[in-house]
mmCIF file of C-alpha atoms in Angstrom:
data_model
loop_
_atom_site.group_PDB
_atom_site.id
_atom_site.type_symbol
_atom_site.label_atom_id
_atom_site.label_comp_id
_atom_site.label_asym_id
_atom_site.label_seq_id
_atom_site.Cartn_x
_atom_site.Cartn_y
_atom_site.Cartn_z
ATOM 1 C CA MET A 1 -70.116 -15.410 -28.319
ATOM 2 C CA ASN A 2 -71.065 -16.075 -24.808
ATOM 3 C CA PHE A 3 -69.357 -14.853 -21.741
ATOM 4 C CA ASN A 4 -67.528 -18.042 -20.802
ATOM 5 C CA LYS A 5 -65.816 -18.171 -24.085
ATOM 6 C CA LEU A 6 -64.807 -14.424 -23.883
ATOM 7 C CA LYS A 7 -63.406 -15.265 -20.299
ATOM 8 C CA LYS A 8 -61.406 -18.361 -21.766
ATOM 9 C CA ARG A 9 -59.992 -16.200 -24.587
ATOM 10 C CA ALA A 10 -59.021 -13.463 -22.263
ATOM 11 C CA PHE A 11 -57.304 -15.858 -19.750
ATOM 12 C CA LEU A 12 -55.384 -17.521 -22.919
ATOM 13 C CA ALA A 13 -54.337 -14.081 -23.933
ATOM 14 C CA LEU A 14 -53.240 -13.231 -20.382
ATOM 15 C CA ILE A 15 -51.295 -16.611 -20.142
ATOM 16 C CA SER A 16 -49.662 -15.854 -23.599
ATOM 17 C CA PHE A 17 -48.664 -12.327 -22.722
ATOM 18 C CA ALA A 18 -47.263 -13.676 -19.401
ATOM 19 C CA VAL A 19 -45.208 -16.338 -21.041
ATOM 20 C CA LEU A 20 -43.970 -13.965 -23.747
ATOM 21 C CA PHE A 21 -42.984 -11.532 -21.019
ATOM 22 C CA LEU A 22 -41.256 -14.125 -19.127
ATOM 23 C CA LEU A 23 -39.299 -15.282 -22.196
ATOM 24 C CA TYR A 24 -38.291 -11.644 -23.045
ATOM 25 C CA PHE A 25 -37.338 -10.979 -19.378
ATOM 26 C CA LEU A 26 -35.057 -14.072 -19.390
ATOM 27 C CA VAL A 27 -33.481 -12.804 -22.519
ATOM 28 C CA TYR A 28 -33.179 -9.374 -21.194
ATOM 29 C CA ILE A 29 -31.412 -10.357 -17.852
ATOM 30 C CA PHE A 30 -28.751 -12.507 -19.703
ATOM 31 C CA SER A 31 -28.173 -10.037 -22.744
ATOM 32 C CA PRO A 32 -25.632 -7.231 -22.531
ATOM 33 C CA ALA A 33 -26.903 -3.517 -23.075
ATOM 34 C CA ASN A 34 -24.168 -3.250 -25.740
ATOM 35 C CA LYS A 35 -22.331 -5.585 -27.963
ATOM 36 C CA VAL A 36 -19.270 -3.329 -28.203
ATOM 37 C CA ASP A 37 -16.890 -3.865 -25.360
ATOM 38 C CA ALA A 38 -16.168 -0.549 -23.429
ATOM 39 C CA LEU A 39 -15.302 -0.067 -19.797
ATOM 40 C CA VAL A 40 -17.410 2.427 -17.710
ATOM 41 C CA THR A 41 -16.469 3.676 -14.292
ATOM 42 C CA ILE A 42 -19.424 4.620 -12.010
ATOM 43 C CA GLU A 43 -19.611 5.452 -8.372
ATOM 44 C CA ILE A 44 -22.324 4.148 -5.979
ATOM 45 C CA GLN A 45 -22.299 6.548 -2.952
ATOM 46 C CA LYS A 46 -23.223 5.321 0.421
ATOM 47 C CA GLY A 47 -27.012 5.798 1.547
ATOM 48 C CA ILE A 48 -28.481 6.132 -1.963
ATOM 49 C CA GLY A 49 -31.560 4.410 -2.967
ATOM 50 C CA PHE A 50 -31.876 1.670 -5.534
ATOM 51 C CA ARG A 51 -33.741 3.951 -7.896
ATOM 52 C CA GLN A 52 -30.665 6.299 -8.021
ATOM 53 C CA VAL A 53 -28.559 3.347 -8.568
ATOM 54 C CA ASN A 54 -30.697 2.200 -11.435
ATOM 55 C CA SER A 55 -30.551 5.823 -12.846
ATOM 56 C CA ILE A 56 -26.696 5.812 -12.735
ATOM 57 C CA LEU A 57 -26.518 2.540 -14.578
ATOM 58 C CA ALA A 58 -28.957 3.644 -17.301
ATOM 59 C CA GLU A 59 -27.098 6.891 -17.802
ATOM 60 C CA ALA A 60 -23.858 5.161 -18.087
ATOM 61 C CA GLY A 61 -25.209 2.922 -20.718
ATOM 62 C CA LEU A 62 -24.972 -0.265 -18.563
ATOM 63 C CA VAL A 63 -28.594 -1.122 -18.313
ATOM 64 C CA ARG A 64 -31.463 -0.736 -20.899
ATOM 65 C CA HIS A 65 -35.187 -0.786 -19.493
ATOM 66 C CA PRO A 66 -34.450 0.333 -15.927
ATOM 67 C CA PHE A 67 -37.947 -1.077 -15.015
ATOM 68 C CA LEU A 68 -36.867 -4.615 -15.945
ATOM 69 C CA PHE A 69 -33.670 -4.197 -13.985
ATOM 70 C CA HIS A 70 -35.545 -3.026 -11.000
ATOM 71 C CA LEU A 71 -37.969 -6.135 -11.302
ATOM 72 C CA LEU A 72 -34.664 -8.051 -11.497
ATOM 73 C CA ALA A 73 -33.450 -6.751 -8.259
ATOM 74 C CA LEU A 74 -36.780 -7.165 -6.500
ATOM 75 C CA GLY A 75 -36.976 -10.750 -7.515
ATOM 76 C CA ASN A 76 -33.498 -11.238 -6.035
ATOM 77 C CA ARG A 77 -34.131 -9.231 -2.882
ATOM 78 C CA ALA A 78 -31.172 -7.106 -3.910
ATOM 79 C CA THR A 79 -32.614 -3.625 -3.794
ATOM 80 C CA GLY A 80 -31.172 -2.995 -0.438
ATOM 81 C CA ARG A 81 -28.115 -5.079 -0.717
ATOM 82 C CA ILE A 82 -26.102 -2.844 -3.314
ATOM 83 C CA LYS A 83 -22.555 -2.166 -1.865
ATOM 84 C CA ALA A 84 -21.180 1.387 -2.146
ATOM 85 C CA GLY A 85 -17.942 2.161 -4.013
ATOM 86 C CA GLU A 86 -16.462 2.679 -7.334
ATOM 87 C CA TYR A 87 -17.050 0.091 -10.149
ATOM 88 C CA GLU A 88 -15.436 -0.351 -13.480
ATOM 89 C CA LEU A 89 -17.973 -2.352 -15.592
ATOM 90 C CA SER A 90 -17.982 -3.525 -19.153
ATOM 91 C CA ARG A 91 -21.093 -2.420 -21.329
ATOM 92 C CA THR A 92 -20.992 -6.271 -22.456
ATOM 93 C CA LEU A 93 -22.006 -7.371 -19.089
ATOM 94 C CA SER A 94 -25.534 -8.722 -18.673
ATOM 95 C CA PRO A 95 -27.911 -7.144 -16.166
ATOM 96 C CA TRP A 96 -27.654 -10.315 -14.188
ATOM 97 C CA GLU A 97 -23.941 -10.065 -14.062
ATOM 98 C CA ILE A 98 -23.982 -6.391 -13.281
ATOM 99 C CA LEU A 99 -26.388 -7.015 -10.302
ATOM 100 C CA ARG A 100 -24.249 -9.743 -9.003
ATOM 101 C CA LYS A 101 -21.094 -7.668 -9.005
ATOM 102 C CA LEU A 102 -23.050 -4.699 -7.199
ATOM 103 C CA VAL A 103 -24.425 -7.090 -4.469
ATOM 104 C CA ARG A 104 -21.058 -8.676 -3.963
ATOM 105 C CA GLY A 105 -19.213 -5.316 -3.942
ATOM 106 C CA GLU A 106 -16.814 -6.232 -6.604
ATOM 107 C CA VAL A 107 -15.598 -2.483 -6.618
ATOM 108 C CA ARG A 108 -12.704 -1.273 -8.642
ATOM 109 C CA ALA A 109 -9.311 -2.321 -7.226
ATOM 110 C CA PHE A 110 -5.828 -0.824 -7.519
ATOM 111 C CA MET A 111 -2.669 -2.616 -7.275
ATOM 112 C CA ILE A 112 -0.398 -0.470 -5.204
ATOM 113 C CA THR A 113 3.317 -1.264 -4.542
ATOM 114 C CA VAL A 114 4.895 -0.035 -1.334
ATOM 115 C CA LEU A 115 8.608 0.229 -2.463
ATOM 116 C CA GLU A 116 11.277 -0.910 -0.114
ATOM 117 C CA ASP A 117 12.728 1.948 2.067
ATOM 118 C CA SER A 118 10.075 4.430 1.055
ATOM 119 C CA THR A 119 8.958 6.784 3.707
ATOM 120 C CA VAL A 120 5.409 7.364 5.059
ATOM 121 C CA ARG A 121 5.073 10.483 3.095
ATOM 122 C CA ASP A 122 6.143 8.450 -0.025
ATOM 123 C CA VAL A 123 3.456 5.930 0.633
ATOM 124 C CA LEU A 124 0.836 8.570 1.305
ATOM 125 C CA GLU A 125 1.675 10.469 -1.798
ATOM 126 C CA ARG A 126 1.132 7.251 -3.974
ATOM 127 C CA LEU A 127 -2.122 6.442 -2.217
ATOM 128 C CA VAL A 128 -3.441 9.961 -2.856
ATOM 129 C CA SER A 129 -2.555 9.824 -6.442
ATOM 130 C CA TYR A 130 -5.154 6.860 -6.589
ATOM 131 C CA ARG A 131 -7.593 8.971 -4.427
ATOM 132 C CA LEU A 132 -7.550 6.026 -2.000
ATOM 133 C CA VAL A 133 -7.031 7.969 1.276
ATOM 134 C CA ASP A 134 -7.748 11.279 2.735
ATOM 135 C CA PRO A 135 -4.129 12.710 3.411
ATOM 136 C CA GLY A 136 -5.270 14.387 6.766
ATOM 137 C CA GLU A 137 -6.894 11.417 8.174
ATOM 138 C CA PHE A 138 -3.866 9.202 7.037
ATOM 139 C CA MET A 139 -1.253 11.258 8.614
ATOM 140 C CA ARG A 140 -3.435 11.762 11.819
ATOM 141 C CA LEU A 141 -3.619 7.841 12.164
ATOM 142 C CA ALA A 142 0.181 7.385 11.314
ATOM 143 C CA TYR A 143 0.960 9.324 14.567
ATOM 144 C CA ASP A 144 -2.056 8.266 16.804
ATOM 145 C CA GLN A 145 -0.512 6.713 19.795
ATOM 146 C CA GLU A 146 -3.539 4.660 20.699
ATOM 147 C CA PHE A 147 -3.967 3.426 17.233
ATOM 148 C CA LEU A 148 -0.286 2.526 17.105
ATOM 149 C CA ARG A 149 -0.559 0.617 20.336
ATOM 150 C CA LEU A 150 -3.354 -1.437 18.759
ATOM 151 C CA LEU A 151 -1.320 -2.221 15.887
ATOM 152 C CA GLY A 152 1.498 -3.351 18.229
ATOM 153 C CA ILE A 153 3.818 -0.459 17.456
ATOM 154 C CA GLU A 154 5.683 1.040 20.324
ATOM 155 C CA GLY A 155 7.263 3.779 18.414
ATOM 156 C CA SER A 156 5.905 7.380 17.804
ATOM 157 C CA SER A 157 4.676 6.789 14.242
ATOM 158 C CA VAL A 158 3.769 4.076 11.662
ATOM 159 C CA GLU A 159 7.204 4.842 9.868
ATOM 160 C CA GLY A 160 9.066 1.643 9.607
ATOM 161 C CA TYR A 161 6.003 -0.752 9.761
ATOM 162 C CA LEU A 162 4.303 -0.222 6.425
ATOM 163 C CA PHE A 163 5.768 -3.386 4.780
ATOM 164 C CA PRO A 164 7.006 -3.185 1.114
ATOM 165 C CA ASP A 165 4.736 -5.296 -0.936
ATOM 166 C CA THR A 166 2.153 -5.021 -3.594
ATOM 167 C CA TYR A 167 -1.467 -4.497 -2.208
ATOM 168 C CA LYS A 168 -4.861 -4.669 -3.817
ATOM 169 C CA LEU A 169 -6.727 -1.613 -2.512
ATOM 170 C CA ASP A 170 -10.097 -0.101 -3.197
ATOM 171 C CA ARG A 171 -11.664 3.375 -2.303
ATOM 172 C CA THR A 172 -14.127 1.866 0.130
ATOM 173 C CA MET A 173 -11.156 0.948 2.433
ATOM 174 C CA GLY A 174 -10.018 4.075 3.888
ATOM 175 C CA SER A 175 -6.836 4.997 5.727
ATOM 176 C CA GLU A 176 -7.351 2.858 8.820
ATOM 177 C CA ARG A 177 -7.880 -0.464 6.833
ATOM 178 C CA ILE A 178 -5.095 0.278 4.498
ATOM 179 C CA ILE A 179 -2.673 0.941 7.187
ATOM 180 C CA ARG A 180 -3.774 -2.078 9.239
ATOM 181 C CA SER A 181 -3.228 -4.065 6.139
ATOM 182 C CA MET A 182 0.409 -2.960 5.630
ATOM 183 C CA VAL A 183 1.348 -3.285 9.203
ATOM 184 C CA GLY A 184 -0.200 -6.647 9.361
ATOM 185 C CA GLU A 185 2.225 -7.853 6.464
ATOM 186 C CA PHE A 186 5.022 -6.340 8.533
ATOM 187 C CA TRP A 187 4.169 -8.430 11.501
ATOM 188 C CA LYS A 188 3.704 -11.598 9.275
ATOM 189 C CA SER A 189 7.363 -11.182 8.331
ATOM 190 C CA ILE A 190 8.842 -11.290 11.809
ATOM 191 C CA THR A 191 9.329 -14.676 13.192
ATOM 192 C CA PRO A 192 9.765 -15.839 16.812
ATOM 193 C CA GLU A 193 13.516 -16.723 16.250
ATOM 194 C CA MET A 194 14.101 -13.136 15.113
ATOM 195 C CA ARG A 195 12.468 -11.813 18.193
ATOM 196 C CA SER A 196 14.538 -14.218 20.307
ATOM 197 C CA GLN A 197 17.763 -12.573 19.258
ATOM 198 C CA LEU A 198 16.907 -9.146 20.858
ATOM 199 C CA PRO A 199 18.321 -9.962 24.459
ATOM 200 C CA ARG A 200 21.582 -10.994 22.893
ATOM 201 C CA LEU A 201 21.756 -7.797 20.955
ATOM 202 C CA GLY A 202 20.712 -5.541 23.801
ATOM 203 C CA PHE A 203 18.267 -3.858 21.523
ATOM 204 C CA SER A 204 14.394 -3.272 21.666
ATOM 205 C CA PHE A 205 12.417 -4.279 18.686
ATOM 206 C CA THR A 206 11.801 -0.607 17.947
ATOM 207 C CA GLU A 207 15.666 -0.020 17.802
ATOM 208 C CA ILE A 208 15.986 -2.957 15.414
ATOM 209 C CA VAL A 209 13.360 -1.354 12.987
ATOM 210 C CA ILE A 210 15.262 2.066 13.237
ATOM 211 C CA LEU A 211 18.562 0.149 12.470
ATOM 212 C CA ALA A 212 16.933 -1.714 9.459
ATOM 213 C CA SER A 213 15.522 1.524 8.102
ATOM 214 C CA MET A 214 19.005 2.869 8.088
ATOM 215 C CA ILE A 215 20.645 -0.316 6.449
ATOM 216 C CA GLY A 216 18.047 -0.166 3.677
ATOM 217 C CA LYS A 217 18.542 3.397 2.987
ATOM 218 C CA GLU A 218 22.413 2.860 2.668
ATOM 219 C CA THR A 219 22.323 -0.102 0.246
ATOM 220 C CA GLY A 220 19.961 -2.038 -2.081
ATOM 221 C CA TYR A 221 22.445 -4.892 -2.307
ATOM 222 C CA ALA A 222 20.961 -7.855 -0.074
ATOM 223 C CA MET A 223 24.430 -9.297 0.064
ATOM 224 C CA GLU A 224 26.026 -6.031 1.563
ATOM 225 C CA LYS A 225 23.218 -5.305 4.145
ATOM 226 C CA PRO A 226 24.913 -7.567 6.932
ATOM 227 C CA TYR A 227 28.208 -5.876 6.555
ATOM 228 C CA VAL A 228 26.498 -2.299 6.715
ATOM 229 C CA SER A 229 24.766 -3.692 9.775
ATOM 230 C CA ALA A 230 28.024 -4.782 11.278
ATOM 231 C CA VAL A 231 29.413 -1.252 10.816
ATOM 232 C CA PHE A 232 26.711 0.336 12.728
ATOM 233 C CA HIS A 233 26.670 -2.322 15.473
ATOM 234 C CA ASN A 234 30.557 -1.953 15.883
ATOM 235 C CA ARG A 235 30.150 1.725 16.019
ATOM 236 C CA LEU A 236 27.525 1.685 18.545
ATOM 237 C CA LYS A 237 29.704 -0.662 20.826
ATOM 238 C CA LYS A 238 32.525 1.830 20.508
ATOM 239 C CA GLY A 239 30.313 4.933 21.256
ATOM 240 C CA MET A 240 31.095 6.205 17.698
ATOM 241 C CA LYS A 241 28.628 8.447 15.909
ATOM 242 C CA LEU A 242 26.939 6.270 13.122
ATOM 243 C CA GLN A 243 27.365 9.142 10.416
ATOM 244 C CA SER A 244 24.776 7.815 8.184
ATOM 245 C CA ASP A 245 24.259 9.980 5.134
ATOM 246 C CA PRO A 246 20.342 9.439 4.854
ATOM 247 C CA THR A 247 19.629 10.415 8.374
ATOM 248 C CA ALA A 248 20.823 13.828 7.574
ATOM 249 C CA VAL A 249 18.060 14.424 4.958
ATOM 250 C CA TYR A 250 15.103 12.586 6.419
ATOM 251 C CA ASN A 251 13.656 15.638 8.114
ATOM 252 C CA LEU A 252 14.241 17.896 5.094
ATOM 253 C CA GLU A 253 10.951 18.382 3.037
ATOM 254 C CA ASN A 254 10.836 17.719 -0.665
ATOM 255 C CA PHE A 255 14.408 16.551 -0.680
ATOM 256 C CA SER A 256 15.724 15.021 -3.765
ATOM 257 C CA GLY A 257 19.144 14.549 -5.279
ATOM 258 C CA LYS A 258 22.552 14.439 -3.916
ATOM 259 C CA ILE A 259 23.504 14.603 -0.277
ATOM 260 C CA ARG A 260 25.734 17.677 0.162
ATOM 261 C CA ARG A 261 28.330 18.472 3.059
ATOM 262 C CA ARG A 262 25.828 21.107 4.148
ATOM 263 C CA HIS A 263 23.281 18.511 4.793
ATOM 264 C CA LEU A 264 25.510 16.568 7.085
ATOM 265 C CA LYS A 265 25.779 19.544 9.187
ATOM 266 C CA SER A 266 22.007 20.140 9.515
ATOM 267 C CA GLU A 267 20.503 20.399 13.024
ATOM 268 C CA THR A 268 17.801 17.886 12.536
ATOM 269 C CA PRO A 269 16.827 15.308 15.206
ATOM 270 C CA HIS A 270 17.696 12.393 12.966
ATOM 271 C CA ASN A 271 21.101 13.389 11.645
ATOM 272 C CA THR A 272 23.526 10.911 12.882
ATOM 273 C CA TYR A 273 26.452 13.290 12.111
ATOM 274 C CA ARG A 274 25.138 15.381 15.012
ATOM 275 C CA ILE A 275 23.713 12.970 17.591
ATOM 276 C CA ASN A 276 25.624 10.236 19.228
ATOM 277 C CA ALA A 277 23.002 7.494 18.894
ATOM 278 C CA LEU A 278 20.459 5.945 16.810
ATOM 279 C CA PRO A 279 17.886 8.208 15.294
ATOM 280 C CA PRO A 280 14.598 8.569 17.221
ATOM 281 C CA THR A 281 12.379 6.844 14.626
ATOM 282 C CA PRO A 282 12.984 4.756 11.559
ATOM 283 C CA ILE A 283 13.797 6.890 8.455
ATOM 284 C CA GLY A 284 11.880 4.550 5.975
ATOM 285 C CA ASN A 285 10.063 1.235 5.815
ATOM 286 C CA PRO A 286 12.529 -1.558 5.537
ATOM 287 C CA GLY A 287 12.136 -4.714 3.815
ATOM 288 C CA VAL A 288 12.794 -8.096 5.348
ATOM 289 C CA ASP A 289 16.361 -8.330 4.204
ATOM 290 C CA SER A 290 17.163 -5.212 5.936
ATOM 291 C CA ILE A 291 15.467 -6.351 9.301
ATOM 292 C CA LYS A 292 17.240 -9.585 9.141
ATOM 293 C CA ALA A 293 20.634 -7.821 8.691
ATOM 294 C CA ALA A 294 19.822 -5.779 11.508
ATOM 295 C CA ILE A 295 19.456 -8.752 13.723
ATOM 296 C CA TYR A 296 22.172 -10.884 12.229
ATOM 297 C CA PRO A 297 25.128 -8.563 11.425
ATOM 298 C CA ALA A 298 28.253 -9.948 9.720
ATOM 299 C CA GLN A 299 30.897 -11.119 12.194
ATOM 300 C CA VAL A 300 33.488 -8.544 11.001
ATOM 301 C CA ASN A 301 35.284 -5.760 12.450
ATOM 302 C CA TYR A 302 34.447 -2.957 9.796
ATOM 303 C CA LEU A 303 33.764 0.534 11.076
ATOM 304 C CA TYR A 304 33.655 2.447 7.771
ATOM 305 C CA PHE A 305 32.275 2.088 4.289
ATOM 306 C CA VAL A 306 32.094 4.294 1.270
ATOM 307 C CA SER A 307 30.263 4.206 -1.910
ATOM 308 C CA LYS A 308 31.863 2.879 -5.051
ATOM 309 C CA ASN A 309 29.680 4.825 -7.416
ATOM 310 C CA ASP A 310 27.969 1.694 -8.779
ATOM 311 C CA GLY A 311 25.624 1.146 -5.793
ATOM 312 C CA SER A 312 28.010 -1.058 -3.832
ATOM 313 C CA HIS A 313 30.289 -0.077 -1.112
ATOM 314 C CA ASN A 314 33.894 -0.712 0.020
ATOM 315 C CA PHE A 315 34.417 -1.451 3.669
ATOM 316 C CA SER A 316 37.289 -0.825 6.025
ATOM 317 C CA GLU A 317 38.273 -1.409 9.629
ATOM 318 C CA THR A 318 40.614 1.421 9.969
ATOM 319 C CA PHE A 319 40.196 5.232 9.372
ATOM 320 C CA GLN A 320 43.565 5.237 7.245
ATOM 321 C CA ASP A 321 42.016 2.549 4.967
ATOM 322 C CA HIS A 322 38.824 4.337 4.804
ATOM 323 C CA ARG A 323 40.643 7.558 3.819
ATOM 324 C CA GLN A 324 42.358 5.654 0.909
ATOM 325 C CA SER A 325 38.907 4.384 -0.286
ATOM 326 C CA ILE A 326 37.551 8.011 -0.234
ATOM 327 C CA ILE A 327 40.410 8.983 -2.366
ATOM 328 C CA LYS A 328 39.970 6.220 -4.827
ATOM 329 C CA TYR A 329 36.225 6.115 -5.066
ATOM 330 C CA GLN A 330 35.140 9.792 -4.254
ATOM 331 C CA VAL A 331 37.846 12.374 -4.459
ATOM 332 C CA ASN A 332 39.419 11.172 -7.792
ATOM 333 C CA LYS A 333 35.847 10.940 -9.133
ATOM 334 C CA GLY A 334 35.187 14.531 -8.116
ATOM 335 C CA LYS A 335 32.662 13.556 -5.447
ATOM 336 C CA TYR A 336 34.258 15.769 -2.737
#
């Protein structure tokens, strides 16, 4: 056999091998590592190289033949474009789908609900339970005056401005982005027309948020909120103490349960049984119904209200009527 024939056969063998390899590679990149569906959580830390990423995927059973996966990434110029974060990936994903998710940064997301009238500490506790924020960093930012000014907040903390809603969050965001997102939703809920009412009311916007936080803590019934607001507005006009029970326990750590008489006597800066004014800051994060109620109180002369033990309240104009309501709804029920 002459040299030219040997060269031709070698060339054909090489072409055949290349075609077979290409076919195998195409099958590989679109075939899952496992046909049994199972979710696997992995974490890609910032600054690690693609070889480490490849090892993590292989050890998690998400990728077979790491060498081929590396070739796939090289061919797509993706080795330097993998986004850090926590990923929840199925073993039925193909290498192509996995690479695309890593490049796009489709990290694991958590749907977190900020409950209406929850406090900053309530929100922090929920975020920490999902390992979404560092508690120290979150609380530092919550009281950082420069950061608050950038967010348009004139108060001393972010309390009152973490808008109650459901948020899609992930562990790459960090405290600053999460706070910005929640405060951003708050400002979206405030219309120019609402702001235009402030001169008529004689309130600053910060005072409206404080009042709204009290209204939200007093009642969960949207229909009652303008009446609770009217009581507070009327009392402020008359120079009366607001005597709002939730303000008495706002500064108490780990408070849960029923508000007692001893709480109403507590020497705390927010206790409106002791101070003759609005509290210095909001006592929770109000929803839009409470904010609207603070701006648009009902046109009534009520000065008092008492719980009817079913979540609703009875309203009165005079102290005598209020006393009768207390006897009816509280004393006779053993509440006092």
